[in-house]
Amino acid sequence: MNDRVSPARRPGAVSVLGGPTTVIDIGGLRLVADPTFDDPGDHGYLTKTAGPAVGEDALGPVDAVLVSHDLHPDNLDTRGRAFALASRLVLTGPAAARRLGTPAQGLPAWESVTLPRPSGGTVTVHSVPAQHGPDDGERDEQGHVNCEVTGFVLTGEGLPTVYVSGDNASLAVVAEIARRMPPVDVAVLFVGAARVPSKMRGRPLTLTAQRAGAAASVLGSPVVVAAHCDGWAHFSETRSDIERAFDDAGLAGQLRTAGNGEWIDLSHSVTVR
């Protein structure tokens, strides 16, 4: 069994704790995406079915929290929000940053923030688009489907390039990211085919398993990690569905799996391009 997440940092590793919550150790830094630490139960129109494999107290200090969006409890619940706001820095979209307040910093799409590494050098966090629903979904005044959602790309000299999709359902968005960003070595894809009957006629609001395989092909990523596919009742596909779809597409060798809260080591899986 792989080691579980603890305060000790890895040179390069990813762990999905449950739901979308992902710990990324890279370049001496620790970043946490979409923290959700509440116990199972009802959250308005959504139902949480399982808590995280590792609680927030086990993570130690983190260098930044990446919040794809703050309006849906499956991506930022009550304890996740408290965890984020107690951190040094929260990176998110501009509207979410205004709602969250300090220490949140809003990043419009294609803008970036550079974080210093403990041993020298930097990790740059790039904000990239995400579309939280189908292409013909109703858009708000800012052009967002469902709500503002932000994806992230992490880059640094000598480090693998890591993409965190956030709640994105659009292959066109993935293609634009592939065109504008450096080659993605590790793709953390929010899959699960999330469906809410009252939204978009119940159509998927995030990547289906099949579309995740297509996204992996577009990105050409040698390592793909599936997140956002368990722990909530509105996820309509499981990790087994994702594994089957990747196998059907001939991409099973790219998909890396581990139990929630266990590390996926990147040092032996990725050759920096």
XYZ file of C-alpha atoms in Angstrom:
273
model
C 0.000 0.000 0.000
C 1.216 3.501 -0.777
C 2.065 5.901 2.054
C -0.777 8.146 3.145
C -0.695 11.919 3.121
C 0.969 13.440 6.177
C 2.699 16.765 6.959
C 5.938 15.392 5.435
C 6.246 16.685 1.881
C 7.141 14.661 -1.201
C 9.488 15.850 -3.988
C 6.695 15.353 -6.492
C 3.401 13.600 -5.773
C -0.373 13.903 -6.023
C -3.063 12.528 -3.718
C -6.845 12.699 -4.085
C -8.394 12.776 -0.611
C -11.990 12.304 -1.804
C -14.341 14.293 -4.011
C -12.299 16.972 -5.792
C -9.863 17.559 -2.947
C -6.325 17.026 -4.218
C -2.954 17.549 -2.536
C -0.078 18.420 -4.872
C 3.522 18.388 -3.625
C 5.769 19.999 -6.219
C 9.104 21.817 -6.036
C 9.101 21.811 -2.230
C 5.653 23.415 -2.092
C 2.344 21.926 -1.007
C -0.831 23.053 -2.743
C -4.374 21.847 -2.043
C -7.123 22.058 -4.661
C -10.814 22.420 -3.761
C -10.747 21.489 -0.055
C -13.837 19.615 1.177
C -13.530 18.240 4.707
C -17.129 18.104 6.023
C -18.674 14.897 7.291
C -21.262 13.142 5.098
C -24.735 14.671 5.032
C -27.051 17.012 3.166
C -25.715 20.272 1.747
C -28.838 21.891 0.372
C -29.596 20.270 -2.980
C -26.438 18.099 -2.836
C -25.712 15.098 -0.610
C -22.250 14.171 0.582
C -21.913 10.409 0.949
C -18.363 10.074 2.320
C -15.848 12.270 4.089
C -12.210 12.676 3.058
C -9.716 9.885 3.616
C -7.419 12.368 5.349
C -8.561 15.348 7.393
C -7.231 18.869 7.207
C -5.185 18.495 10.407
C -3.016 15.854 8.708
C -1.822 18.180 5.947
C 0.360 20.569 7.936
C 0.965 24.102 6.622
C 0.234 24.568 2.933
C 1.653 27.179 0.575
C -1.518 27.849 -1.400
C -5.083 26.647 -1.780
C -6.515 26.485 -5.301
C -10.283 27.017 -5.346
C -11.901 26.325 -8.705
C -15.148 27.893 -7.459
C -16.745 28.743 -4.143
C -20.472 28.542 -4.890
C -20.947 24.750 -4.837
C -20.407 22.785 -1.607
C -18.957 19.758 -3.413
C -15.960 21.948 -4.274
C -15.745 24.117 -1.151
C -17.710 23.011 1.898
C -17.833 24.566 5.366
C -14.630 23.074 6.793
C -12.924 23.415 3.430
C -13.706 27.120 3.408
C -12.318 27.534 6.929
C -9.177 25.634 5.886
C -8.725 27.833 2.814
C -9.241 31.111 4.657
C -6.735 30.074 7.343
C -4.052 29.396 4.726
C -1.365 31.769 3.488
C -2.866 32.247 0.048
C -5.989 31.274 -1.871
C -5.910 31.449 -5.656
C -9.270 31.473 -7.425
C -11.364 33.397 -9.957
C -11.968 37.139 -9.552
C -15.611 36.870 -8.437
C -14.835 34.066 -5.985
C -11.942 36.089 -4.528
C -14.268 39.029 -3.871
C -16.698 36.766 -2.039
C -14.028 34.940 -0.021
C -11.951 37.966 0.969
C -8.443 37.803 2.466
C -6.235 35.843 1.703
C -7.924 35.120 -1.646
C -6.375 36.505 -4.812
C -8.456 36.578 -7.977
C -6.855 35.461 -11.234
C -8.617 36.072 -14.543
C -8.051 33.383 -17.160
C -4.482 33.257 -18.533
C -3.010 35.336 -15.705
C -0.494 33.866 -13.254
C 1.148 34.133 -9.836
C 4.700 33.044 -9.031
C 5.438 31.300 -5.732
C 8.999 31.017 -4.357
C 10.356 27.516 -3.746
C 12.117 26.819 -0.415
C 15.367 25.778 -2.091
C 15.328 28.464 -4.781
C 13.460 28.883 -8.016
C 9.721 29.288 -8.389
C 6.459 27.540 -9.165
C 4.100 29.540 -11.377
C 0.356 29.037 -10.992
C -1.501 29.895 -14.201
C -5.250 30.443 -14.231
C -6.981 28.715 -17.163
C -10.637 28.549 -18.233
C -13.179 25.922 -17.224
C -16.765 25.472 -18.419
C -19.132 23.991 -15.839
C -21.639 22.424 -18.210
C -22.527 21.790 -21.867
C -21.630 24.197 -24.661
C -25.248 25.294 -25.103
C -25.812 25.830 -21.369
C -27.341 29.082 -20.180
C -24.664 31.702 -19.514
C -24.573 34.505 -16.976
C -23.721 38.130 -17.731
C -19.995 37.305 -17.664
C -20.435 34.416 -20.118
C -20.016 31.607 -17.580
C -21.992 28.371 -17.828
C -23.468 27.592 -14.382
C -20.949 29.875 -12.605
C -17.387 31.171 -12.776
C -14.947 28.257 -12.567
C -11.155 28.372 -12.743
C -8.683 25.672 -13.745
C -4.976 25.824 -12.940
C -1.680 24.911 -14.592
C 1.481 24.651 -12.465
C 4.882 25.143 -14.081
C 8.476 25.516 -12.936
C 11.976 24.900 -14.219
C 12.841 21.215 -13.962
C 9.336 20.368 -12.695
C 6.478 18.499 -14.336
C 3.691 20.701 -15.674
C 0.499 19.896 -13.761
C -3.021 20.756 -14.932
C -5.932 20.820 -12.456
C -9.107 21.014 -14.503
C -11.660 22.181 -11.956
C -15.277 21.525 -12.902
C -14.858 21.609 -16.667
C -17.033 19.717 -19.148
C -15.703 21.187 -22.398
C -13.201 19.536 -24.730
C -12.896 22.842 -26.602
C -11.578 24.414 -23.387
C -9.085 21.548 -22.984
C -7.911 22.047 -26.572
C -7.365 25.772 -25.951
C -5.331 25.008 -22.824
C -3.242 22.485 -24.771
C -2.594 25.132 -27.413
C -1.665 27.973 -25.063
C 0.118 26.227 -22.191
C 3.332 24.143 -22.072
C 2.878 20.393 -22.610
C 0.967 18.966 -19.633
C 2.831 16.125 -17.903
C 0.223 15.433 -15.224
C -3.494 16.059 -15.752
C -5.719 16.028 -12.668
C -9.150 15.757 -14.285
C -12.396 16.359 -12.394
C -14.545 13.608 -13.827
C -17.599 11.916 -12.287
C -20.129 13.213 -14.855
C -21.829 15.324 -12.193
C -25.572 15.656 -12.856
C -28.191 17.783 -11.089
C -31.737 17.261 -12.433
C -32.636 20.948 -12.069
C -29.582 22.137 -14.056
C -28.959 21.825 -17.798
C -31.742 19.196 -18.111
C -29.669 16.821 -15.995
C -26.822 16.706 -18.518
C -23.213 16.300 -17.290
C -21.747 19.380 -15.631
C -18.245 17.871 -15.518
C -16.265 15.497 -17.704
C -17.732 12.084 -18.379
C -15.352 9.124 -18.325
C -15.329 9.036 -22.113
C -14.650 12.762 -22.390
C -11.870 12.478 -19.813
C -10.183 9.958 -22.101
C -10.603 12.370 -25.005
C -9.168 15.206 -22.875
C -6.153 13.036 -22.024
C -5.615 12.412 -25.737
C -5.847 16.113 -26.551
C -3.387 17.009 -23.795
C -1.036 14.104 -24.544
C -0.371 13.785 -20.812
C 1.653 10.718 -19.785
C 0.003 10.766 -16.337
C -3.709 11.290 -15.661
C -5.240 11.364 -12.177
C -9.023 11.202 -11.785
C -10.646 13.332 -9.072
C -14.203 14.529 -8.305
C -15.739 11.093 -8.883
C -16.697 9.881 -5.410
C -18.096 11.110 -2.121
C -21.177 12.887 -3.513
C -24.506 11.477 -4.684
C -24.701 13.588 -7.856
C -21.612 11.984 -9.403
C -23.095 9.620 -11.975
C -19.894 7.742 -12.893
C -17.332 5.984 -10.721
C -13.621 5.246 -10.921
C -14.517 1.866 -12.444
C -16.304 3.672 -15.287
C -13.243 5.863 -15.793
C -10.870 2.904 -15.826
C -13.091 1.142 -18.377
C -13.268 4.220 -20.623
C -9.494 4.682 -20.576
C -8.982 1.013 -21.353
C -11.484 1.209 -24.230
C -9.528 4.177 -25.608
C -6.165 2.416 -25.254
C -5.090 4.893 -22.581
C -5.079 2.646 -19.518
C -1.307 3.071 -19.163
C -1.723 6.809 -18.605
C -4.299 6.554 -15.821
C -2.745 6.403 -12.340
C -4.914 5.175 -9.495
C -4.492 4.894 -5.737
C -6.767 4.768 -2.738
C -8.054 8.090 -1.437
C -5.421 9.689 0.754
C -2.578 7.667 -0.786
C 0.203 9.227 -2.813
C 0.721 8.851 -6.540
C 4.467 9.368 -6.925
C 5.442 11.501 -9.918
C 9.215 11.137 -9.638
C 9.236 7.759 -11.425
C 6.204 8.385 -13.650
C 7.054 11.644 -15.384
C 9.991 12.701 -17.530
C 9.936 16.483 -17.657
C 9.514 17.611 -21.250
